[in-house]
Amino acid sequence: MKTKAGRRPLTWLLLTWGVTRLLLLLWVFKVYVFPGPDVTSDVSVIYQGWYDVLRTGTFPQSDVTWQYPPAAALAILSPALLPFLEYPQAFFVLAFVADLAVLLLLLYAGLRPGRRLRGAWVWVAGVPLLGPTVYSRYDVMVTAVAVAAVLAAARHPKAAGALVGFGAMLKVWPALILIGVRRRSVWASAAVAVAVVAGVFSVAMPGAFAFLTFQRERGTEVESLGSLVFHIARRHGWSGSVLLNYGSVEFLGPWVTAVSTAALALTGMAFGLLLLWRLAATRFQAHTAADAALVAVLMFTTTSRVISPQYMVWLVGLAAACLCYRASRMGLPAVLVLAACFVTVLEFPIWFADVVGSTPRGIILLLVRNGLLVLATVIGMRELWRSTVPKQTPPTPAPDQPTAPARETSTSS
């Protein structure tokens, strides 16, 4: 009876994953139409266009929407592994496979002694909350690499480092995993992986690092934290505009540069706080790398000029990795991330027109979603600090030394 009772949670987990992923596939294959704009057009138009260029042996150097490190070419070219399918269909299938890979990693980690399946449940529940966007971007593939790196950090440092380096060459942010890793072998392995991948692409394909010059004139994306300034300002006569710029819908006009600069300053402050934590932390446990990675990515996502819906996939994956460990203190931030995922699918794609139009509903959705992310960031940083930085206790004063009684003196008048 105990065996059957023990298997029941796993059965429900797998059943829930199967049902929700079937629903995602039905949406991206357009058996059922998801409300809002078609999120799969990025695959059928943008990704497939890049695919046609990359197959010629060069990067899309003249396309400012290509803003990714060189290994991203592997994700864009991956549908060639399924030549019997059209490009969009093959991409959706491979995104599904990446989703399955994350689940298997979390199950392997969660079923080990002293671990729990809570992390796998976060992944199972969080991904469908974002709707078909998850399978329409290559971020789920990057997240699979990042989750593998985080879970391998304690037991397989060299493999973890190689995965971090490769992930950073896919989409930069997995490099933040290193903030919570003390072993030099992880850092060294990551550096070697970056050098090898960068070197190979630099030699093999022209324009591997052209993306570094494609973000100089970016505005403030309409879903970012800083965008709330302009959403409210538009209600009071702000003269700027909302345009498709550098691959995303952004605010352009008066004061945008100042707000974008402020966002970069906040990101710099976030980096400074992480550095301060790293210098002060002394208690590192098996789950610390995962906890620190989640907090770091939360900080950089929340302060970014751009908070695209697919960024939430990163947070769900890292939150799931954290909660595989019983000792992790990221339970509340993980819940807040899941809540933010639900609000995200409401603002994109369901009511994205309200966001672009700065209607009251659009502004409220962004206030709630971004507020949840800010709260998750603050709580996550607080818990990470408390669990790793020892409290400073004042020194105990030395006991008073006995002294000889003072002699009485008298004076006569």
JSON list of N, CA, C and O in Angstrom, two decimals, residues 270-294:
[
{"chain": "A", "resi": 270, "resn": "ALA", "atom": "N", "xyz": [22.02, 46.29, -9.23]},
{"chain": "A", "resi": 270, "resn": "ALA", "atom": "CA", "xyz": [21.73, 44.88, -8.95]},
{"chain": "A", "resi": 270, "resn": "ALA", "atom": "C", "xyz": [23.00, 44.05, -8.98]},
{"chain": "A", "resi": 270, "resn": "ALA", "atom": "O", "xyz": [23.23, 43.19, -8.12]},
{"chain": "A", "resi": 271, "resn": "PHE", "atom": "N", "xyz": [23.85, 44.32, -9.98]},
{"chain": "A", "resi": 271, "resn": "PHE", "atom": "CA", "xyz": [25.13, 43.61, -10.06]},
{"chain": "A", "resi": 271, "resn": "PHE", "atom": "C", "xyz": [25.98, 43.91, -8.84]},
{"chain": "A", "resi": 271, "resn": "PHE", "atom": "O", "xyz": [26.64, 43.02, -8.28]},
{"chain": "A", "resi": 272, "resn": "GLY", "atom": "N", "xyz": [25.99, 45.17, -8.41]},
{"chain": "A", "resi": 272, "resn": "GLY", "atom": "CA", "xyz": [26.76, 45.53, -7.23]},
{"chain": "A", "resi": 272, "resn": "GLY", "atom": "C", "xyz": [26.27, 44.82, -5.97]},
{"chain": "A", "resi": 272, "resn": "GLY", "atom": "O", "xyz": [27.08, 44.37, -5.15]},
{"chain": "A", "resi": 273, "resn": "LEU", "atom": "N", "xyz": [24.95, 44.72, -5.83]},
{"chain": "A", "resi": 273, "resn": "LEU", "atom": "CA", "xyz": [24.40, 44.02, -4.67]},
{"chain": "A", "resi": 273, "resn": "LEU", "atom": "C", "xyz": [24.75, 42.53, -4.71]},
{"chain": "A", "resi": 273, "resn": "LEU", "atom": "O", "xyz": [25.07, 41.93, -3.67]},
{"chain": "A", "resi": 274, "resn": "LEU", "atom": "N", "xyz": [24.70, 41.94, -5.88]},
{"chain": "A", "resi": 274, "resn": "LEU", "atom": "CA", "xyz": [25.08, 40.52, -6.00]},
{"chain": "A", "resi": 274, "resn": "LEU", "atom": "C", "xyz": [26.55, 40.33, -5.66]},
{"chain": "A", "resi": 274, "resn": "LEU", "atom": "O", "xyz": [26.93, 39.35, -5.01]},
{"chain": "A", "resi": 275, "resn": "LEU", "atom": "N", "xyz": [27.38, 41.26, -6.11]},
{"chain": "A", "resi": 275, "resn": "LEU", "atom": "CA", "xyz": [28.81, 41.18, -5.78]},
{"chain": "A", "resi": 275, "resn": "LEU", "atom": "C", "xyz": [29.03, 41.31, -4.29]},
{"chain": "A", "resi": 275, "resn": "LEU", "atom": "O", "xyz": [29.84, 40.57, -3.69]},
{"chain": "A", "resi": 276, "resn": "LEU", "atom": "N", "xyz": [28.30, 42.24, -3.65]},
{"chain": "A", "resi": 276, "resn": "LEU", "atom": "CA", "xyz": [28.41, 42.40, -2.20]},
{"chain": "A", "resi": 276, "resn": "LEU", "atom": "C", "xyz": [27.99, 41.13, -1.48]},
{"chain": "A", "resi": 276, "resn": "LEU", "atom": "O", "xyz": [28.64, 40.69, -0.53]},
{"chain": "A", "resi": 277, "resn": "TRP", "atom": "N", "xyz": [26.88, 40.53, -1.95]},
{"chain": "A", "resi": 277, "resn": "TRP", "atom": "CA", "xyz": [26.44, 39.26, -1.35]},
{"chain": "A", "resi": 277, "resn": "TRP", "atom": "C", "xyz": [27.51, 38.20, -1.50]},
{"chain": "A", "resi": 277, "resn": "TRP", "atom": "O", "xyz": [27.82, 37.45, -0.55]},
{"chain": "A", "resi": 278, "resn": "ARG", "atom": "N", "xyz": [28.09, 38.12, -2.69]},
{"chain": "A", "resi": 278, "resn": "ARG", "atom": "CA", "xyz": [29.08, 37.07, -2.95]},
{"chain": "A", "resi": 278, "resn": "ARG", "atom": "C", "xyz": [30.28, 37.21, -2.04]},
{"chain": "A", "resi": 278, "resn": "ARG", "atom": "O", "xyz": [30.86, 36.21, -1.58]},
{"chain": "A", "resi": 279, "resn": "LEU", "atom": "N", "xyz": [30.67, 38.44, -1.74]},
{"chain": "A", "resi": 279, "resn": "LEU", "atom": "CA", "xyz": [31.81, 38.67, -0.86]},
{"chain": "A", "resi": 279, "resn": "LEU", "atom": "C", "xyz": [31.48, 38.39, 0.59]},
{"chain": "A", "resi": 279, "resn": "LEU", "atom": "O", "xyz": [32.35, 37.99, 1.38]},
{"chain": "A", "resi": 280, "resn": "ALA", "atom": "N", "xyz": [30.21, 38.59, 0.98]},
{"chain": "A", "resi": 280, "resn": "ALA", "atom": "CA", "xyz": [29.81, 38.41, 2.38]},
{"chain": "A", "resi": 280, "resn": "ALA", "atom": "C", "xyz": [29.38, 36.98, 2.69]},
{"chain": "A", "resi": 280, "resn": "ALA", "atom": "O", "xyz": [29.44, 36.55, 3.85]},
{"chain": "A", "resi": 281, "resn": "ALA", "atom": "N", "xyz": [28.94, 36.23, 1.68]},
{"chain": "A", "resi": 281, "resn": "ALA", "atom": "CA", "xyz": [28.39, 34.89, 1.92]},
{"chain": "A", "resi": 281, "resn": "ALA", "atom": "C", "xyz": [29.49, 33.91, 2.31]},
{"chain": "A", "resi": 281, "resn": "ALA", "atom": "O", "xyz": [30.57, 33.90, 1.71]},
{"chain": "A", "resi": 282, "resn": "THR", "atom": "N", "xyz": [29.20, 33.09, 3.30]},
{"chain": "A", "resi": 282, "resn": "THR", "atom": "CA", "xyz": [30.15, 32.06, 3.74]},
{"chain": "A", "resi": 282, "resn": "THR", "atom": "C", "xyz": [29.51, 30.68, 3.85]},
{"chain": "A", "resi": 282, "resn": "THR", "atom": "O", "xyz": [30.22, 29.68, 3.86]},
{"chain": "A", "resi": 283, "resn": "ARG", "atom": "N", "xyz": [28.18, 30.63, 3.93]},
{"chain": "A", "resi": 283, "resn": "ARG", "atom": "CA", "xyz": [27.50, 29.34, 4.10]},
{"chain": "A", "resi": 283, "resn": "ARG", "atom": "C", "xyz": [26.93, 28.90, 2.75]},
{"chain": "A", "resi": 283, "resn": "ARG", "atom": "O", "xyz": [25.84, 29.31, 2.36]},
{"chain": "A", "resi": 284, "resn": "PHE", "atom": "N", "xyz": [27.66, 28.05, 2.04]},
{"chain": "A", "resi": 284, "resn": "PHE", "atom": "CA", "xyz": [27.22, 27.55, 0.75]},
{"chain": "A", "resi": 284, "resn": "PHE", "atom": "C", "xyz": [26.80, 26.09, 0.90]},
{"chain": "A", "resi": 284, "resn": "PHE", "atom": "O", "xyz": [27.57, 25.27, 1.42]},
{"chain": "A", "resi": 285, "resn": "GLN", "atom": "N", "xyz": [25.58, 25.79, 0.47]},
{"chain": "A", "resi": 285, "resn": "GLN", "atom": "CA", "xyz": [25.06, 24.43, 0.53]},
{"chain": "A", "resi": 285, "resn": "GLN", "atom": "C", "xyz": [24.72, 23.95, -0.88]},
{"chain": "A", "resi": 285, "resn": "GLN", "atom": "O", "xyz": [24.92, 24.68, -1.86]},
{"chain": "A", "resi": 286, "resn": "ALA", "atom": "N", "xyz": [24.20, 22.74, -0.98]},
{"chain": "A", "resi": 286, "resn": "ALA", "atom": "CA", "xyz": [23.93, 22.16, -2.30]},
{"chain": "A", "resi": 286, "resn": "ALA", "atom": "C", "xyz": [22.95, 23.00, -3.10]},
{"chain": "A", "resi": 286, "resn": "ALA", "atom": "O", "xyz": [23.04, 23.09, -4.33]},
{"chain": "A", "resi": 287, "resn": "HIS", "atom": "N", "xyz": [22.00, 23.65, -2.40]},
{"chain": "A", "resi": 287, "resn": "HIS", "atom": "CA", "xyz": [20.96, 24.41, -3.10]},
{"chain": "A", "resi": 287, "resn": "HIS", "atom": "C", "xyz": [21.33, 25.87, -3.34]},
{"chain": "A", "resi": 287, "resn": "HIS", "atom": "O", "xyz": [20.59, 26.59, -4.01]},
{"chain": "A", "resi": 288, "resn": "THR", "atom": "N", "xyz": [22.46, 26.31, -2.82]},
{"chain": "A", "resi": 288, "resn": "THR", "atom": "CA", "xyz": [22.80, 27.73, -2.91]},
{"chain": "A", "resi": 288, "resn": "THR", "atom": "C", "xyz": [22.98, 28.19, -4.35]},
{"chain": "A", "resi": 288, "resn": "THR", "atom": "O", "xyz": [22.56, 29.29, -4.72]},
{"chain": "A", "resi": 289, "resn": "ALA", "atom": "N", "xyz": [23.59, 27.36, -5.18]},
{"chain": "A", "resi": 289, "resn": "ALA", "atom": "CA", "xyz": [23.80, 27.76, -6.58]},
{"chain": "A", "resi": 289, "resn": "ALA", "atom": "C", "xyz": [22.48, 28.01, -7.28]},
{"chain": "A", "resi": 289, "resn": "ALA", "atom": "O", "xyz": [22.32, 28.99, -8.03]},
{"chain": "A", "resi": 290, "resn": "ALA", "atom": "N", "xyz": [21.50, 27.14, -7.04]},
{"chain": "A", "resi": 290, "resn": "ALA", "atom": "CA", "xyz": [20.18, 27.32, -7.66]},
{"chain": "A", "resi": 290, "resn": "ALA", "atom": "C", "xyz": [19.49, 28.56, -7.12]},
{"chain": "A", "resi": 290, "resn": "ALA", "atom": "O", "xyz": [18.91, 29.35, -7.88]},
{"chain": "A", "resi": 291, "resn": "ASP", "atom": "N", "xyz": [19.52, 28.75, -5.79]},
{"chain": "A", "resi": 291, "resn": "ASP", "atom": "CA", "xyz": [18.87, 29.92, -5.19]},
{"chain": "A", "resi": 291, "resn": "ASP", "atom": "C", "xyz": [19.49, 31.21, -5.71]},
{"chain": "A", "resi": 291, "resn": "ASP", "atom": "O", "xyz": [18.78, 32.17, -6.06]},
{"chain": "A", "resi": 292, "resn": "ALA", "atom": "N", "xyz": [20.81, 31.25, -5.76]},
{"chain": "A", "resi": 292, "resn": "ALA", "atom": "CA", "xyz": [21.49, 32.46, -6.22]},
{"chain": "A", "resi": 292, "resn": "ALA", "atom": "C", "xyz": [21.20, 32.73, -7.70]},
{"chain": "A", "resi": 292, "resn": "ALA", "atom": "O", "xyz": [21.04, 33.88, -8.11]},
{"chain": "A", "resi": 293, "resn": "ALA", "atom": "N", "xyz": [21.13, 31.67, -8.49]},
{"chain": "A", "resi": 293, "resn": "ALA", "atom": "CA", "xyz": [20.83, 31.84, -9.92]},
{"chain": "A", "resi": 293, "resn": "ALA", "atom": "C", "xyz": [19.45, 32.44, -10.12]},
{"chain": "A", "resi": 293, "resn": "ALA", "atom": "O", "xyz": [19.26, 33.35, -10.94]},
{"chain": "A", "resi": 294, "resn": "LEU", "atom": "N", "xyz": [18.46, 31.95, -9.37]},
{"chain": "A", "resi": 294, "resn": "LEU", "atom": "CA", "xyz": [17.11, 32.49, -9.48]},
{"chain": "A", "resi": 294, "resn": "LEU", "atom": "C", "xyz": [17.08, 33.96, -9.10]},
{"chain": "A", "resi": 294, "resn": "LEU", "atom": "O", "xyz": [16.50, 34.79, -9.81]}
]
